[in-house]
PDB file of C-alpha atoms in Angstrom:
ATOM      1  CA  UNK A   1     -56.667 -15.729 -32.611  1.00  0.00           C
ATOM      2  CA  UNK A   2     -57.972 -19.114 -33.710  1.00  0.00           C
ATOM      3  CA  UNK A   3     -59.778 -21.511 -31.384  1.00  0.00           C
ATOM      4  CA  UNK A   4     -56.928 -23.956 -31.807  1.00  0.00           C
ATOM      5  CA  UNK A   5     -54.429 -21.370 -30.558  1.00  0.00           C
ATOM      6  CA  UNK A   6     -56.547 -20.600 -27.474  1.00  0.00           C
ATOM      7  CA  UNK A   7     -56.848 -24.298 -26.658  1.00  0.00           C
ATOM      8  CA  UNK A   8     -53.136 -24.985 -27.142  1.00  0.00           C
ATOM      9  CA  UNK A   9     -51.945 -21.829 -25.351  1.00  0.00           C
ATOM     10  CA  UNK A  10     -54.424 -21.932 -22.453  1.00  0.00           C
ATOM     11  CA  UNK A  11     -55.348 -25.575 -21.764  1.00  0.00           C
ATOM     12  CA  UNK A  12     -55.993 -24.820 -18.054  1.00  0.00           C
ATOM     13  CA  UNK A  13     -58.660 -22.250 -18.964  1.00  0.00           C
ATOM     14  CA  UNK A  14     -60.359 -24.725 -21.284  1.00  0.00           C
ATOM     15  CA  UNK A  15     -60.183 -27.494 -18.644  1.00  0.00           C
ATOM     16  CA  UNK A  16     -61.691 -25.204 -15.978  1.00  0.00           C
ATOM     17  CA  UNK A  17     -64.513 -24.130 -18.307  1.00  0.00           C
ATOM     18  CA  UNK A  18     -65.286 -27.794 -19.101  1.00  0.00           C
ATOM     19  CA  UNK A  19     -65.362 -28.598 -15.366  1.00  0.00           C
ATOM     20  CA  UNK A  20     -67.857 -25.774 -14.738  1.00  0.00           C
ATOM     21  CA  UNK A  21     -69.967 -26.940 -17.692  1.00  0.00           C
ATOM     22  CA  UNK A  22     -69.989 -30.543 -16.401  1.00  0.00           C
ATOM     23  CA  UNK A  23     -70.891 -29.395 -12.872  1.00  0.00           C
ATOM     24  CA  UNK A  24     -73.803 -27.356 -14.262  1.00  0.00           C
ATOM     25  CA  UNK A  25     -75.027 -30.327 -16.289  1.00  0.00           C
ATOM     26  CA  UNK A  26     -74.962 -32.420 -13.116  1.00  0.00           C
ATOM     27  CA  UNK A  27     -77.080 -29.823 -11.270  1.00  0.00           C
ATOM     28  CA  UNK A  28     -79.509 -29.593 -14.216  1.00  0.00           C
ATOM     29  CA  UNK A  29     -79.983 -33.378 -14.235  1.00  0.00           C
ATOM     30  CA  UNK A  30     -81.164 -33.140 -10.615  1.00  0.00           C
ATOM     31  CA  UNK A  31     -83.596 -30.253 -11.154  1.00  0.00           C
ATOM     32  CA  UNK A  32     -87.344 -30.704 -11.291  1.00  0.00           C
ATOM     33  CA  UNK A  33     -89.657 -28.651 -13.479  1.00  0.00           C
ATOM     34  CA  UNK A  34     -90.666 -25.372 -11.755  1.00  0.00           C
ATOM     35  CA  UNK A  35     -88.010 -25.761  -9.021  1.00  0.00           C
ATOM     36  CA  UNK A  36     -86.556 -22.527  -7.647  1.00  0.00           C
ATOM     37  CA  UNK A  37     -83.028 -21.689  -8.799  1.00  0.00           C
ATOM     38  CA  UNK A  38     -80.565 -18.838  -8.945  1.00  0.00           C
ATOM     39  CA  UNK A  39     -78.400 -18.748 -12.058  1.00  0.00           C
ATOM     40  CA  UNK A  40     -75.059 -16.964 -11.991  1.00  0.00           C
ATOM     41  CA  UNK A  41     -73.913 -16.176 -15.509  1.00  0.00           C
ATOM     42  CA  UNK A  42     -71.669 -13.906 -17.502  1.00  0.00           C
ATOM     43  CA  UNK A  43     -73.363 -11.198 -19.483  1.00  0.00           C
ATOM     44  CA  UNK A  44     -72.024  -8.889 -22.142  1.00  0.00           C
ATOM     45  CA  UNK A  45     -71.070  -5.427 -21.049  1.00  0.00           C
ATOM     46  CA  UNK A  46     -70.585  -2.164 -22.852  1.00  0.00           C
ATOM     47  CA  UNK A  47     -67.555  -0.107 -21.853  1.00  0.00           C
ATOM     48  CA  UNK A  48     -67.856   3.475 -23.083  1.00  0.00           C
ATOM     49  CA  UNK A  49     -65.102   6.100 -23.309  1.00  0.00           C
ATOM     50  CA  UNK A  50     -62.123   3.753 -23.042  1.00  0.00           C
ATOM     51  CA  UNK A  51     -58.873   5.591 -23.780  1.00  0.00           C
ATOM     52  CA  UNK A  52     -57.169   4.333 -26.946  1.00  0.00           C
ATOM     53  CA  UNK A  53     -54.381   1.879 -26.127  1.00  0.00           C
ATOM     54  CA  UNK A  54     -55.983   0.559 -22.922  1.00  0.00           C
ATOM     55  CA  UNK A  55     -55.181  -3.111 -22.305  1.00  0.00           C
ATOM     56  CA  UNK A  56     -58.453  -5.099 -22.246  1.00  0.00           C
ATOM     57  CA  UNK A  57     -57.109  -7.020 -19.245  1.00  0.00           C
ATOM     58  CA  UNK A  58     -57.232  -3.744 -17.279  1.00  0.00           C
ATOM     59  CA  UNK A  59     -60.963  -3.272 -17.957  1.00  0.00           C
ATOM     60  CA  UNK A  60     -64.057  -5.111 -16.653  1.00  0.00           C
ATOM     61  CA  UNK A  61     -64.715  -7.150 -19.803  1.00  0.00           C
ATOM     62  CA  UNK A  62     -67.380  -9.392 -18.258  1.00  0.00           C
ATOM     63  CA  UNK A  63     -70.428  -8.773 -16.145  1.00  0.00           C
ATOM     64  CA  UNK A  64     -71.490 -11.238 -13.438  1.00  0.00           C
ATOM     65  CA  UNK A  65     -75.263 -11.517 -13.386  1.00  0.00           C
ATOM     66  CA  UNK A  66     -77.482 -13.339 -10.878  1.00  0.00           C
ATOM     67  CA  UNK A  67     -80.996 -14.237 -11.970  1.00  0.00           C
ATOM     68  CA  UNK A  68     -83.488 -16.066  -9.736  1.00  0.00           C
ATOM     69  CA  UNK A  69     -86.382 -17.965 -11.224  1.00  0.00           C
ATOM     70  CA  UNK A  70     -88.132 -21.276 -11.680  1.00  0.00           C
ATOM     71  CA  UNK A  71     -86.564 -23.966 -13.836  1.00  0.00           C
ATOM     72  CA  UNK A  72     -88.349 -24.661 -17.140  1.00  0.00           C
ATOM     73  CA  UNK A  73     -85.708 -26.781 -18.837  1.00  0.00           C
ATOM     74  CA  UNK A  74     -82.814 -26.769 -21.274  1.00  0.00           C
ATOM     75  CA  UNK A  75     -83.658 -26.185 -24.911  1.00  0.00           C
ATOM     76  CA  UNK A  76     -81.681 -25.782 -28.120  1.00  0.00           C
ATOM     77  CA  UNK A  77     -82.112 -22.465 -29.876  1.00  0.00           C
ATOM     78  CA  UNK A  78     -83.349 -22.757 -33.456  1.00  0.00           C
ATOM     79  CA  UNK A  79     -80.620 -20.723 -35.126  1.00  0.00           C
ATOM     80  CA  UNK A  80     -77.398 -22.159 -33.653  1.00  0.00           C
ATOM     81  CA  UNK A  81     -78.496 -25.314 -31.843  1.00  0.00           C
ATOM     82  CA  UNK A  82     -76.903 -24.031 -28.636  1.00  0.00           C
ATOM     83  CA  UNK A  83     -78.347 -25.298 -25.320  1.00  0.00           C
ATOM     84  CA  UNK A  84     -80.096 -22.601 -23.275  1.00  0.00           C
ATOM     85  CA  UNK A  85     -81.187 -22.811 -19.651  1.00  0.00           C
ATOM     86  CA  UNK A  86     -84.702 -21.356 -19.537  1.00  0.00           C
ATOM     87  CA  UNK A  87     -86.185 -20.029 -16.297  1.00  0.00           C
ATOM     88  CA  UNK A  88     -89.382 -18.178 -15.424  1.00  0.00           C
ATOM     89  CA  UNK A  89     -88.393 -14.914 -13.769  1.00  0.00           C
ATOM     90  CA  UNK A  90     -91.892 -13.464 -13.352  1.00  0.00           C
ATOM     91  CA  UNK A  91     -95.503 -14.639 -13.413  1.00  0.00           C
ATOM     92  CA  UNK A  92     -98.565 -12.445 -13.665  1.00  0.00           C
ATOM     93  CA  UNK A  93    -101.880 -14.187 -14.180  1.00  0.00           C
ATOM     94  CA  UNK A  94    -101.556 -16.376 -17.266  1.00  0.00           C
ATOM     95  CA  UNK A  95     -98.399 -14.622 -18.480  1.00  0.00           C
ATOM     96  CA  UNK A  96     -94.744 -15.410 -17.718  1.00  0.00           C
ATOM     97  CA  UNK A  97     -91.459 -13.628 -18.323  1.00  0.00           C
ATOM     98  CA  UNK A  98     -88.787 -16.103 -19.411  1.00  0.00           C
ATOM     99  CA  UNK A  99     -85.027 -15.668 -19.301  1.00  0.00           C
ATOM    100  CA  UNK A 100     -83.015 -17.832 -21.701  1.00  0.00           C
ATOM    101  CA  UNK A 101     -79.313 -18.148 -20.858  1.00  0.00           C
ATOM    102  CA  UNK A 102     -76.844 -19.977 -23.135  1.00  0.00           C
ATOM    103  CA  UNK A 103     -75.312 -22.802 -21.067  1.00  0.00           C
ATOM    104  CA  UNK A 104     -71.708 -21.993 -22.040  1.00  0.00           C
ATOM    105  CA  UNK A 105     -71.927 -18.664 -20.146  1.00  0.00           C
ATOM    106  CA  UNK A 106     -73.522 -20.100 -16.994  1.00  0.00           C
ATOM    107  CA  UNK A 107     -71.075 -20.098 -14.087  1.00  0.00           C
ATOM    108  CA  UNK A 108     -73.311 -21.854 -11.549  1.00  0.00           C
ATOM    109  CA  UNK A 109     -76.851 -22.981 -10.845  1.00  0.00           C
ATOM    110  CA  UNK A 110     -77.992 -22.967  -7.241  1.00  0.00           C
ATOM    111  CA  UNK A 111     -81.172 -24.668  -6.015  1.00  0.00           C
ATOM    112  CA  UNK A 112     -83.211 -22.403  -3.753  1.00  0.00           C
ATOM    113  CA  UNK A 113     -85.958 -22.950  -1.219  1.00  0.00           C
ATOM    114  CA  UNK A 114     -89.125 -20.914  -1.678  1.00  0.00           C
ATOM    115  CA  UNK A 115     -88.037 -18.490   1.088  1.00  0.00           C
ATOM    116  CA  UNK A 116     -84.576 -18.035  -0.479  1.00  0.00           C
ATOM    117  CA  UNK A 117     -86.224 -17.519  -3.875  1.00  0.00           C
ATOM    118  CA  UNK A 118     -88.499 -14.783  -2.502  1.00  0.00           C
ATOM    119  CA  UNK A 119     -85.499 -12.960  -1.004  1.00  0.00           C
ATOM    120  CA  UNK A 120     -83.474 -13.344  -4.229  1.00  0.00           C
ATOM    121  CA  UNK A 121     -86.453 -12.135  -6.272  1.00  0.00           C
ATOM    122  CA  UNK A 122     -86.882  -9.031  -4.088  1.00  0.00           C
ATOM    123  CA  UNK A 123     -83.190  -8.204  -4.510  1.00  0.00           C
ATOM    124  CA  UNK A 124     -83.378  -8.896  -8.267  1.00  0.00           C
ATOM    125  CA  UNK A 125     -86.354  -6.543  -8.685  1.00  0.00           C
ATOM    126  CA  UNK A 126     -84.655  -3.778  -6.639  1.00  0.00           C
ATOM    127  CA  UNK A 127     -81.422  -4.017  -8.657  1.00  0.00           C
ATOM    128  CA  UNK A 128     -83.222  -4.057 -12.024  1.00  0.00           C
ATOM    129  CA  UNK A 129     -85.440  -1.109 -11.051  1.00  0.00           C
ATOM    130  CA  UNK A 130     -82.346   0.816  -9.984  1.00  0.00           C
ATOM    131  CA  UNK A 131     -80.611   0.070 -13.314  1.00  0.00           C
ATOM    132  CA  UNK A 132     -83.706   1.124 -15.264  1.00  0.00           C
ATOM    133  CA  UNK A 133     -83.686   4.478 -13.453  1.00  0.00           C
ATOM    134  CA  UNK A 134     -79.952   4.937 -14.156  1.00  0.00           C
ATOM    135  CA  UNK A 135     -80.398   4.303 -17.900  1.00  0.00           C
TER     136      UNK A 135
END
């Protein structure tokens, strides 16, 4: 299906996505460097052992992900020139772990206080540790 067909057949979906994108840009404009945030974004998912003939609309084809961190900025990737929201998700001494999320898949950006960020970080670490053990 071409992009043109999606836009002409589903203009409401395109309008809603543009509204979310604009709202996120507005939040980003108000963020300060190193400010605490929680980013809710759509991640890819792998769906194993799907019976042939299953309608994709009957399967979970997107994964909602919440990632807390500290705002670094928005940068264009070198290969595609796509804007990415970059946050620091972990600091240890002089080293940081960065998460780079393409802006088109960001559903919302929420400013957090330091206390909220600590709670979100604890939950994030627990969930990721649990997933690592499952894998």
